[in-house]
XYZ file of C-alpha atoms in Angstrom:
744
model
C -103.555 6.840 89.805
C -105.691 9.960 89.542
C -109.082 8.984 88.169
C -111.674 6.233 87.984
C -111.110 5.574 84.293
C -107.477 4.658 84.952
C -108.543 2.513 87.899
C -110.847 0.464 85.670
C -108.148 -0.499 83.155
C -107.141 -3.586 85.100
C -103.750 -4.474 86.551
C -101.102 -1.805 85.825
C -98.048 -3.621 84.462
C -96.290 -1.196 82.126
C -94.914 0.259 84.260
C -95.627 -1.423 87.577
C -96.750 1.022 90.261
C -94.290 1.883 93.013
C -94.424 -0.377 96.051
C -95.153 1.951 98.958
C -95.878 -0.880 101.398
C -98.043 -0.307 104.449
C -98.973 3.336 104.718
C -98.436 5.359 107.860
C -101.438 7.025 109.456
C -103.812 4.157 108.757
C -104.883 1.419 111.174
C -103.629 -1.979 110.032
C -104.878 -5.513 110.548
C -103.101 -7.639 113.164
C -100.442 -10.017 111.928
C -101.940 -13.383 111.026
C -100.343 -16.652 112.081
C -101.515 -19.298 109.571
C -98.678 -21.748 110.391
C -98.164 -22.791 106.799
C -95.831 -25.622 105.962
C -92.990 -24.880 103.485
C -95.022 -26.472 100.689
C -98.080 -24.424 101.642
C -95.984 -21.246 101.629
C -94.835 -22.043 98.104
C -98.433 -22.659 97.075
C -99.538 -19.330 98.583
C -96.830 -17.546 96.605
C -97.656 -19.418 93.409
C -101.353 -18.614 93.816
C -100.575 -14.901 94.190
C -98.263 -14.787 91.158
C -100.846 -16.359 88.825
C -102.573 -12.975 88.566
C -99.501 -11.628 86.720
C -97.554 -12.505 83.550
C -94.228 -14.376 83.989
C -92.059 -11.384 83.090
C -92.825 -9.705 86.447
C -92.641 -12.815 88.652
C -88.962 -12.381 89.594
C -89.696 -8.889 90.863
C -92.970 -9.673 92.653
C -92.091 -13.084 94.145
C -89.691 -11.869 96.887
C -91.978 -8.940 97.613
C -95.027 -11.169 98.098
C -92.957 -13.660 100.091
C -91.953 -10.865 102.449
C -95.618 -9.861 102.956
C -96.487 -13.459 103.763
C -93.630 -13.644 106.264
C -94.328 -10.284 107.941
C -98.149 -10.204 107.902
C -99.300 -13.801 107.378
C -101.035 -12.895 104.111
C -100.234 -11.510 100.660
C -102.199 -8.268 100.313
C -100.211 -6.985 97.284
C -99.671 -3.515 98.734
C -97.899 -2.416 95.529
C -101.262 -2.508 93.755
C -103.197 -0.533 96.359
C -104.469 2.339 94.165
C -103.321 5.897 94.707
C -106.811 7.360 94.572
C -109.174 8.806 97.146
C -111.174 5.727 98.034
C -114.824 6.701 98.496
C -118.287 6.229 97.002
C -118.248 8.519 93.950
C -121.485 9.679 92.288
C -122.732 6.905 90.053
C -122.346 8.902 86.832
C -118.579 9.151 87.438
C -117.978 5.442 86.911
C -116.984 4.386 83.360
C -119.569 1.601 82.930
C -121.937 0.264 80.301
C -124.731 -0.404 82.815
C -126.160 1.439 85.814
C -126.089 -1.787 87.764
C -122.323 -2.143 87.360
C -121.767 1.480 88.345
C -123.922 1.003 91.444
C -121.846 -2.036 92.450
C -118.646 -0.010 92.019
C -120.141 2.715 94.219
C -120.831 0.164 96.942
C -117.410 -1.517 96.715
C -115.501 1.731 97.051
C -117.637 2.730 100.013
C -116.665 -0.499 101.773
C -112.991 0.486 101.358
C -113.356 4.181 102.244
C -110.892 4.869 105.130
C -113.654 6.692 107.006
C -115.752 3.505 106.778
C -113.302 0.578 106.670
C -111.573 -0.737 109.777
C -108.311 -1.691 108.026
C -108.634 -0.179 104.540
C -105.236 -1.185 103.181
C -105.833 -4.812 104.153
C -109.292 -4.603 102.508
C -111.032 -5.238 105.853
C -114.297 -3.384 106.316
C -115.244 -4.404 109.857
C -115.081 -7.108 112.495
C -111.291 -7.443 112.424
C -111.295 -9.805 109.438
C -114.313 -8.960 107.281
C -112.687 -8.842 103.850
C -113.995 -7.119 100.727
C -111.305 -8.859 98.687
C -108.285 -10.971 99.563
C -105.789 -8.752 97.729
C -105.554 -5.622 95.596
C -105.187 -7.516 92.305
C -108.692 -8.849 92.812
C -110.041 -5.350 93.458
C -108.535 -3.998 90.248
C -109.746 -6.921 88.148
C -113.285 -6.596 89.523
C -113.392 -2.891 88.700
C -112.203 -3.694 85.166
C -114.801 -6.424 84.671
C -117.588 -4.186 85.946
C -116.578 -1.397 83.573
C -117.037 -3.679 80.547
C -120.015 -5.753 81.769
C -123.263 -5.614 79.772
C -126.835 -6.480 80.762
C -126.251 -9.940 79.265
C -123.337 -10.893 81.492
C -122.892 -11.936 85.129
C -119.685 -11.520 87.125
C -118.953 -14.568 89.294
C -116.957 -14.119 92.514
C -115.257 -16.982 94.379
C -114.238 -15.709 97.840
C -112.793 -12.455 96.552
C -111.533 -13.913 93.291
C -113.283 -12.767 90.091
C -113.765 -15.996 88.150
C -114.936 -13.959 85.179
C -117.862 -12.619 83.187
C -120.303 -15.280 81.996
C -123.155 -14.924 79.482
C -126.583 -14.595 81.127
C -129.962 -12.943 80.578
C -131.002 -9.363 81.433
C -133.239 -10.730 84.202
C -130.361 -12.592 85.866
C -128.215 -11.079 88.633
C -125.295 -9.042 87.346
C -123.106 -10.349 90.170
C -123.074 -13.599 92.175
C -120.796 -13.815 95.227
C -119.822 -16.716 97.455
C -117.434 -16.315 100.386
C -115.806 -18.893 102.643
C -117.798 -21.819 101.273
C -115.467 -24.451 102.665
C -116.539 -28.105 102.746
C -118.058 -28.591 106.237
C -115.480 -31.038 107.598
C -112.757 -28.448 106.918
C -114.725 -25.345 107.871
C -112.645 -24.573 110.938
C -110.766 -21.571 112.238
C -107.401 -23.288 111.863
C -108.112 -24.502 108.327
C -109.517 -21.106 107.395
C -106.328 -19.292 108.413
C -104.343 -21.566 106.134
C -106.763 -21.305 103.216
C -106.928 -17.521 103.482
C -103.126 -17.265 103.590
C -102.989 -19.420 100.452
C -105.425 -17.029 98.757
C -108.160 -19.565 98.071
C -110.936 -18.511 100.459
C -112.025 -15.418 102.319
C -114.045 -14.477 105.377
C -116.523 -11.906 104.097
C -118.226 -11.319 107.458
C -121.701 -10.265 106.307
C -121.948 -6.999 104.373
C -118.176 -6.624 103.906
C -117.896 -9.387 101.337
C -121.253 -8.601 99.736
C -120.373 -4.899 99.228
C -123.367 -3.667 101.207
C -121.832 -2.139 104.336
C -123.014 1.409 105.064
C -120.731 2.311 107.937
C -121.628 2.091 111.612
C -125.055 3.660 111.002
C -126.427 0.178 110.338
C -125.499 -1.138 113.742
C -126.431 2.197 115.381
C -130.043 1.610 114.439
C -130.022 -1.993 115.594
C -128.363 -0.987 118.850
C -130.866 1.828 119.451
C -133.744 -0.611 119.018
C -132.009 -3.196 121.183
C -131.351 -0.756 124.034
C -134.883 0.691 123.850
C -136.452 -2.766 123.898
C -134.074 -3.911 126.647
C -135.281 -0.996 128.755
C -138.876 -2.023 128.130
C -138.262 -5.702 128.852
C -135.774 -5.638 131.713
C -136.330 -2.275 133.404
C -139.999 -1.734 132.561
C -139.373 1.815 131.291
C -139.874 3.754 128.065
C -137.579 6.578 129.190
C -133.944 5.565 129.678
C -132.837 8.887 131.191
C -130.373 8.231 133.992
C -129.970 4.556 133.081
C -126.412 3.353 132.484
C -125.390 1.046 129.634
C -121.848 -0.395 129.773
C -120.244 -2.234 126.889
C -117.036 -2.488 124.877
C -115.807 -1.922 121.351
C -115.525 1.213 119.200
C -114.296 -0.370 115.983
C -115.948 -0.899 112.612
C -119.428 -1.856 113.826
C -119.133 -1.560 117.586
C -118.349 2.146 117.178
C -122.096 2.581 116.787
C -122.709 1.974 120.473
C -121.679 5.479 121.500
C -124.141 7.236 119.196
C -126.866 4.694 119.926
C -126.617 5.376 123.661
C -127.239 9.087 123.174
C -130.117 8.560 120.733
C -131.703 6.119 123.193
C -131.308 8.753 125.913
C -129.135 6.795 128.349
C -125.605 7.068 129.739
C -123.318 4.930 127.593
C -119.833 3.969 128.769
C -117.847 2.127 126.116
C -114.383 0.659 126.655
C -111.886 0.396 123.796
C -108.254 -0.772 123.943
C -107.261 0.682 120.562
C -106.657 4.403 120.973
C -106.824 4.983 117.208
C -110.344 3.530 117.020
C -111.462 5.489 120.075
C -110.136 8.820 118.770
C -111.656 8.147 115.334
C -115.140 7.941 116.906
C -114.431 10.995 119.054
C -113.304 13.062 116.059
C -116.379 11.949 114.114
C -118.539 13.253 116.957
C -119.853 9.830 117.903
C -118.246 9.989 121.355
C -118.977 13.022 123.493
C -116.079 12.485 125.911
C -113.013 10.265 126.262
C -110.842 9.342 129.225
C -108.137 6.864 130.160
C -108.838 7.206 133.885
C -111.164 4.782 135.639
C -111.588 7.298 138.467
C -112.760 9.967 136.021
C -114.930 7.435 134.228
C -116.788 6.549 137.434
C -117.074 10.218 138.396
C -118.653 11.224 135.051
C -120.899 8.180 135.108
C -122.240 9.175 138.517
C -122.780 12.797 137.463
C -124.627 11.940 134.241
C -126.700 9.319 136.030
C -127.755 11.776 138.715
C -128.587 14.560 136.249
C -130.297 12.084 133.864
C -128.134 13.492 131.100
C -127.479 11.533 127.868
C -123.769 10.821 127.587
C -121.424 8.724 125.460
C -118.145 8.290 127.320
C -115.260 6.407 125.766
C -112.923 4.700 128.209
C -109.486 4.005 126.751
C -108.696 0.754 128.481
C -109.774 -2.843 128.839
C -113.431 -3.478 129.549
C -112.541 -6.133 132.113
C -110.917 -3.420 134.235
C -114.093 -1.372 133.888
C -116.375 -4.253 134.919
C -114.160 -5.100 137.870
C -114.161 -1.454 138.969
C -117.976 -1.464 138.901
C -117.902 -4.574 141.099
C -115.524 -2.780 143.482
C -117.917 0.185 143.707
C -120.786 -2.175 144.444
C -118.862 -4.080 147.108
C -117.437 -1.010 148.858
C -120.320 1.469 148.608
C -123.322 -0.770 148.001
C -124.103 1.312 144.903
C -124.960 -0.429 141.637
C -123.818 2.024 138.953
C -124.917 0.094 135.857
C -128.361 -1.014 134.643
C -127.730 -2.646 131.270
C -124.680 -4.300 129.766
C -123.441 -6.097 126.690
C -120.278 -6.606 124.637
C -119.361 -5.841 121.038
C -115.761 -6.908 120.834
C -115.048 -9.051 117.751
C -115.166 -12.093 119.997
C -115.983 -14.361 117.063
C -112.259 -13.949 116.310
C -110.802 -13.969 119.844
C -107.255 -15.109 119.065
C -106.491 -12.804 116.130
C -107.276 -9.332 117.430
C -110.965 -9.699 118.143
C -110.544 -9.791 121.922
C -107.650 -8.291 123.895
C -106.793 -9.877 127.266
C -106.824 -7.617 130.308
C -103.358 -8.778 131.420
C -101.604 -7.044 128.480
C -101.482 -3.595 126.934
C -102.739 -3.220 123.371
C -99.198 -3.152 122.005
C -98.056 -6.112 124.143
C -101.054 -8.139 123.005
C -100.386 -7.506 119.324
C -96.778 -8.581 119.766
C -97.577 -11.744 121.726
C -100.339 -12.642 119.271
C -97.691 -12.972 116.551
C -94.757 -14.382 118.572
C -96.455 -16.838 120.944
C -100.037 -17.587 119.830
C -100.528 -20.395 122.364
C -99.641 -18.177 125.330
C -101.818 -15.400 123.934
C -104.755 -17.773 123.679
C -104.303 -18.847 127.294
C -104.405 -15.206 128.397
C -107.559 -14.594 126.350
C -109.303 -17.488 128.076
C -108.241 -16.282 131.519
C -109.423 -12.759 130.667
C -112.789 -14.063 129.505
C -113.236 -15.863 132.821
C -112.509 -12.658 134.760
C -114.813 -10.751 132.410
C -117.723 -13.083 133.105
C -117.029 -13.283 136.847
C -117.478 -9.520 137.168
C -120.694 -9.557 135.154
C -122.021 -12.439 137.248
C -121.413 -10.481 140.450
C -123.270 -7.414 139.153
C -126.153 -9.527 137.871
C -126.882 -10.618 141.427
C -128.444 -7.151 141.724
C -130.837 -5.365 139.324
C -128.406 -5.440 136.418
C -129.200 -7.073 133.075
C -126.681 -8.378 130.543
C -127.221 -9.820 127.072
C -125.001 -11.328 124.395
C -124.928 -9.132 121.308
C -124.404 -12.010 118.884
C -120.621 -11.608 118.699
C -120.006 -15.088 120.194
C -118.965 -13.559 123.538
C -120.819 -16.092 125.678
C -119.885 -18.923 123.337
C -116.183 -18.118 123.591
C -116.500 -17.509 127.347
C -118.045 -20.956 127.732
C -115.189 -22.481 125.736
C -112.761 -20.660 128.029
C -114.366 -22.274 131.064
C -116.295 -19.252 132.350
C -119.463 -19.691 134.386
C -122.032 -18.956 131.693
C -124.023 -22.176 131.388
C -127.771 -22.102 131.929
C -129.055 -24.862 134.140
C -131.473 -27.014 132.165
C -130.910 -25.013 128.990
C -130.351 -26.424 125.523
C -127.058 -26.026 123.670
C -127.940 -22.587 122.272
C -128.881 -21.158 125.683
C -126.582 -19.566 128.221
C -126.933 -17.935 131.631
C -127.579 -14.662 129.805
C -129.795 -14.450 126.727
C -128.808 -13.589 123.216
C -130.381 -10.313 122.193
C -132.197 -12.280 119.506
C -133.726 -14.645 122.047
C -135.046 -11.992 124.423
C -135.048 -8.637 122.639
C -135.011 -8.879 118.847
C -136.391 -12.369 118.254
C -140.012 -11.264 118.331
C -139.155 -8.542 115.821
C -137.768 -11.129 113.373
C -140.888 -13.253 113.882
C -142.995 -10.252 112.869
C -140.923 -9.963 109.691
C -138.963 -6.911 110.836
C -135.291 -6.588 110.004
C -132.550 -4.147 108.919
C -133.716 -2.827 105.550
C -131.465 -0.176 103.958
C -130.936 1.943 100.898
C -128.074 3.929 99.324
C -128.509 7.032 97.159
C -125.886 6.582 94.454
C -125.981 10.238 93.406
C -123.969 10.976 96.544
C -126.224 13.999 97.086
C -127.367 14.455 100.698
C -130.615 15.986 99.436
C -131.553 12.668 97.832
C -131.204 11.036 101.232
C -133.409 13.712 102.786
C -136.035 13.024 100.120
C -135.959 9.269 100.683
C -136.227 9.856 104.442
C -139.344 11.967 103.847
C -140.857 9.301 101.609
C -140.181 6.532 104.133
C -141.535 8.593 107.029
C -144.747 9.418 105.200
C -145.262 5.779 104.222
C -144.892 4.616 107.822
C -146.961 7.397 109.384
C -149.862 6.914 107.023
C -149.693 3.142 107.459
C -150.172 3.637 111.193
C -152.953 6.207 110.808
C -155.048 5.017 107.889
C -153.487 1.986 106.294
C -152.616 4.114 103.253
C -149.198 5.521 102.360
C -150.328 9.026 101.440
C -147.302 11.265 101.428
C -146.904 14.208 103.764
C -147.076 17.682 102.295
C -143.532 18.913 101.672
C -142.293 22.449 101.416
C -140.172 23.715 98.539
C -139.977 23.504 94.790
C -140.508 19.739 94.714
C -143.921 19.977 96.389
C -145.928 19.554 93.186
C -144.014 16.503 92.042
C -144.239 14.974 95.516
C -148.001 15.500 95.413
C -148.204 13.742 92.067
C -146.109 10.931 93.475
C -148.497 10.576 96.394
C -151.376 10.092 94.002
C -149.556 7.238 92.261
C -149.145 5.402 95.559
C -152.794 5.293 96.632
C -153.027 1.612 95.712
C -150.340 0.610 98.219
C -152.542 -0.340 101.147
C -150.174 -1.424 103.916
C -152.376 -1.245 106.982
C -150.695 -2.719 110.036
C -151.872 -4.421 113.184
C -151.255 -3.085 116.665
C -148.477 -5.627 117.202
C -146.262 -3.869 114.649
C -147.253 -0.238 115.216
C -144.657 0.163 117.982
C -141.947 -0.932 115.563
C -143.117 1.569 112.935
C -143.191 4.311 115.569
C -139.632 3.432 116.636
C -138.533 3.709 113.000
C -140.115 7.119 112.550
C -138.294 8.285 115.665
C -135.112 6.770 114.272
C -135.315 8.631 110.945
C -135.871 11.910 112.770
C -132.958 11.294 115.152
C -130.666 10.020 112.392
C -130.892 13.337 110.575
C -130.154 15.283 113.743
C -127.159 13.176 114.693
C -125.469 13.192 111.258
C -125.077 9.432 111.065
C -123.909 9.241 107.461
C -120.350 7.985 107.177
C -119.365 7.270 103.583
C -122.239 6.746 101.147
C -125.560 8.554 101.470
C -127.383 5.685 103.122
C -130.207 4.992 105.526
C -131.288 1.945 107.472
C -134.484 1.147 109.347
C -136.153 -1.989 110.637
C -139.168 -2.792 108.503
C -141.435 -5.690 107.662
C -142.476 -6.960 104.239
C -145.251 -4.416 103.721
C -143.113 -1.507 104.792
C -140.139 -2.545 102.670
C -142.218 -2.909 99.536
C -144.071 0.365 100.066
C -140.838 2.284 100.712
C -139.147 0.673 97.698
C -142.039 1.558 95.396
C -142.145 5.107 96.742
C -138.410 5.564 96.135
C -138.628 4.051 92.652
C -141.497 6.396 91.808
C -139.421 9.272 93.191
C -136.625 8.402 90.761
C -139.117 8.206 87.894
C -140.562 11.607 88.848
C -137.103 13.159 89.038
C -137.232 14.150 92.697
C -134.425 11.639 93.346
C -131.548 12.317 90.977
C -129.990 8.868 90.460
C -130.607 5.169 91.071
C -130.961 3.900 94.626
C -129.565 0.575 95.841
C -131.799 -1.442 98.152
C -130.157 -3.895 100.495
C -130.220 -5.197 104.052
C -127.918 -6.593 106.654
C -127.536 -10.358 106.334
C -128.583 -10.331 110.004
C -132.256 -10.422 109.091
C -135.489 -12.387 109.124
C -134.457 -14.815 106.387
C -130.845 -14.070 105.552
C -128.959 -15.924 108.272
C -128.950 -19.335 109.907
C -126.926 -19.001 113.103
C -127.868 -21.074 116.174
C -126.157 -18.657 118.559
C -127.681 -15.495 117.100
C -130.307 -15.069 114.382
C -131.935 -18.475 114.832
C -131.157 -18.887 118.534
C -134.876 -18.586 119.355
C -135.878 -21.488 117.084
C -136.527 -24.500 119.294
C -137.679 -27.305 116.985
C -134.115 -28.552 116.499
C -133.595 -26.811 113.154
C -131.521 -23.935 114.558
C -128.437 -25.810 113.305
C -129.814 -26.181 109.751
C -128.999 -23.708 106.970
C -131.777 -24.326 104.436
C -133.332 -20.887 105.037
C -130.239 -18.837 104.219
C -129.320 -20.903 101.175
C -132.882 -20.848 99.839
C -132.964 -17.091 100.404
C -129.830 -16.566 98.316
C -131.198 -18.692 95.477
C -134.704 -17.218 95.652
C -133.465 -13.624 95.609
C -131.354 -14.411 92.538
C -134.259 -15.457 90.309
C -136.767 -12.962 91.700
C -134.955 -9.833 90.602
C -131.890 -9.066 92.736
C -129.114 -7.171 90.965
C -126.546 -9.121 92.955
C -126.607 -11.868 95.571
C -124.086 -13.207 98.080
C -123.817 -16.351 100.188
C -121.284 -16.569 103.027
C -119.956 -19.157 105.435
C -119.195 -17.280 108.643
C -120.134 -13.813 109.754
C -120.586 -12.211 113.152
C -120.115 -15.376 115.172
C -117.354 -16.716 112.928
C -115.721 -20.147 112.938
C -116.019 -22.568 115.806
C -113.663 -24.178 118.291
C -115.196 -27.605 118.861
C -114.827 -29.080 122.328
C -114.178 -32.772 122.937
C -113.727 -34.325 126.369
C -110.521 -36.331 126.752
C -109.394 -38.608 129.549
C -105.942 -40.139 129.266
C -102.211 -39.535 129.367
C -101.677 -35.879 128.423
C -97.875 -36.287 128.478
C -97.913 -38.566 125.469
C -100.735 -36.891 123.574
C -99.785 -34.661 120.627
C -102.774 -35.111 118.361
C -106.285 -36.472 118.743
C -108.535 -38.354 116.410
C -112.174 -37.324 116.562
C -114.575 -40.229 116.242
C -117.161 -37.914 114.801
C -115.110 -36.301 112.061
C -112.352 -38.942 111.639
C -109.912 -36.094 111.081
C -106.842 -35.102 113.042
C -106.575 -31.835 114.920
C -103.676 -30.193 116.750
C -103.909 -29.955 120.546
C -104.412 -26.438 121.851
C -104.142 -26.713 125.609
C -103.495 -29.428 128.179
C -106.593 -29.238 130.341
C -109.351 -31.725 131.006
C -111.078 -30.386 127.900
C -109.533 -30.741 124.464
C -109.823 -27.794 122.077
C -109.592 -28.169 118.358
C -111.053 -26.393 115.387
C -114.080 -27.990 113.794
C -116.720 -26.115 111.851
C -118.351 -22.781 111.107
C -121.127 -21.197 113.139
C -123.253 -19.496 110.496
C -124.433 -19.459 106.891
C -125.738 -16.124 105.679
C -126.645 -14.268 102.530
C -127.566 -10.860 101.194
C -128.498 -8.939 98.085
C -128.353 -5.637 96.279
C -131.229 -4.400 94.128
C -130.889 -1.304 91.948
C -133.971 0.909 91.610
C -133.805 3.052 88.486
C -137.352 4.396 88.204
C -138.569 1.822 85.689
C -141.650 -0.364 85.965
C -139.368 -3.392 85.717
C -137.461 -2.256 88.808
C -140.733 -1.886 90.727
C -141.819 -5.386 89.727
C -138.464 -6.846 90.778
C -138.649 -5.064 94.127
C -142.182 -6.289 94.835
C -141.382 -9.895 93.948
C -137.976 -10.154 95.578
C -138.748 -8.266 98.805
C -141.877 -10.360 99.358
C -139.860 -13.559 99.185
C -136.921 -12.124 101.108
C -139.108 -11.642 104.199
C -141.784 -14.342 103.873
C -139.205 -17.103 103.586
C -137.974 -16.466 107.124
C -141.391 -15.805 108.618
C -142.666 -19.095 107.166
C -139.679 -20.971 108.591
C -140.208 -19.403 112.030
C -143.904 -20.226 111.810
C -143.105 -23.889 111.081
C -140.764 -23.965 114.094
C -143.726 -23.094 116.326
C -143.487 -19.319 116.726
C -147.009 -17.950 117.302
C -146.299 -14.427 116.101
C -144.767 -15.717 112.883
C -147.835 -17.952 112.436
C -150.104 -14.914 112.709
C -148.048 -12.838 110.271
C -147.720 -15.546 107.603
C -151.466 -16.265 107.780
C -152.190 -12.569 107.304
C -149.780 -12.466 104.358
C -151.493 -15.472 102.740
C -154.848 -13.687 103.043
C -153.412 -10.687 101.199
C -151.611 -12.711 98.513
C -153.599 -15.674 97.121
C -150.482 -16.969 95.328
C -148.786 -17.593 98.678
C -149.608 -20.997 100.175
C -147.574 -22.019 103.221
C -147.488 -25.342 105.082
C -148.773 -24.566 108.589
C -147.949 -26.609 111.693
C -150.448 -28.263 114.016
C -149.843 -28.000 117.757
C -149.505 -31.082 119.922
C -152.176 -30.146 122.454
C -151.459 -32.942 124.914
C -147.710 -33.400 125.304
C -148.157 -36.282 127.732
C -148.866 -38.515 124.734
C -145.222 -38.085 123.652
C -143.784 -39.684 126.750
C -146.494 -42.346 126.780
C -145.830 -43.251 123.156
C -142.069 -43.501 123.723
C -142.596 -45.848 126.680
C -144.441 -48.346 124.498
């Protein structure tokens, strides 16, 4: 395979490509343990072979069976293309439409080895965030996209391309669903089986929707989180000399190192996988690395004293690091850490998302495959030690938050001391970053807006950065997005562009000016720190007004020729409206609807008919699938299975304790979109319509739940748009009437 045109011809059968198996020099996904029955194994093999004509089945069947036996899944390594996997300039793709070429650009970026966590297993991030289930699906999708017209839509079922269907030019070109398992079977155990059989897929968030932009996305969110944590918990704007301790340097968590330096603090990040740690060091995201706890503490003290920004990667288990910090506190009286969190893939704790402190990395991977039950016991014990150390430090002036990776949820399930006295079932001893730090931002309509310059030219990204900065600065100053004067040959065209944007009045209130100022700082720092990995992309947190103004400015820039090729707009699913997740995005919704998914589903549907180029809806992402807990009292010696009264389904016993663990249901429904700007008036209209809905939907929902800031923002938006008419809640002014009424 040497070029994109060959890649887009579909499955190569005459001749079949050579089977090179798993390639050396690449990180690979942990072995899965789906525990298929013999009949289920046959079904998995049959499902894989149906992509190929019968004449090659005898050759492929034993090969696929061996993959299933060795790795717990059929990835079809033979069909992994021999091409440099990266986001090529959009004009290089052999397509009939710009939209299809833009989608190809985004897909290949998700699988770029510099971006993807396990590229040969088609995992972009999070340990199990799949782009596709196997390489046959990838090749078929590229073929379909190459032939798709503006009157067709490609339909994706959990990685599987169902086919091209007739549609209208105004319809999405691509509709994706991932992991949409019927709720009673939406469990971790069932998922492992269904994925092994090739019939569903865990798309995480932007992995399965083709919108991942490398760790830059989470860098920005982490910078904002750390800055706002400093303001809330420490009462400071300047984080110099403050120490932030966390874990994880993988697909998304790798952002923490760079975010620490941009925020100006001392960041110490533990990582058990040496390959992941060295990858971030070689990319320049980590300033220093060490495998010595003594050296780690020494450098931490030095940087803290000198108030020097530092990102230090500790090759080891974070539990050892937390326990060493406790030892320093107990023996010297010195608290060496101010802020703490965790970004292990704890949503997937038993399949490589969390490594127990009792084992080395290699030992853990081996035990995970050979004795899953014992491995799970060690994970639970490690989580309890992890939390115990954090609890000891928090007795002093140390502040910890859950970063939405299900850390506290899994710790609670392990029996750790994380419960909040008097709290509801989404509250723990430590807050979610959404509840305390980012929740108010979502209520204001701010979330992770992003764009990708499909030309692949870094200068296009510089231009879009300048446009976004000028829009935000002028919004703060005058309420008008007049563009800043730029130097160079494009100055005249930029001036003309500024004149076309005079009608975009996006004046902002004081409550959002701090967020705009943080974003301007972010754009400036992002350029300095060379955050682009893979596609030429940028992310910033913006509200509805900002998103629309930036989108229109970029679209006008394409029309004027100062941006050379179409730009894809997108966002993280982790946004104002995109995700219903009671332990993360909607954890600060207290009217009882945090466990309802109407918002995310409505967002997916609404984006589709308001102009999105593609839309995606996922079950699972970030906080993953759930282990449901049921109390049991009886004879454990005779118990092998349990029947849940609630679900009336049978589940296998995990551990003989006073609490019964079995898999039950997912933790999140989320969705996303891609919208291609090509410089046309139609693209501007689509952006205005779709982006308005994409934010207002979530703000309206948060308003109805009783959030005062969301109430203020949605009322302001209704004043500006007479076509918007939202149902507003009335407050119960005297809550004593509730108890009185219920006593009657």
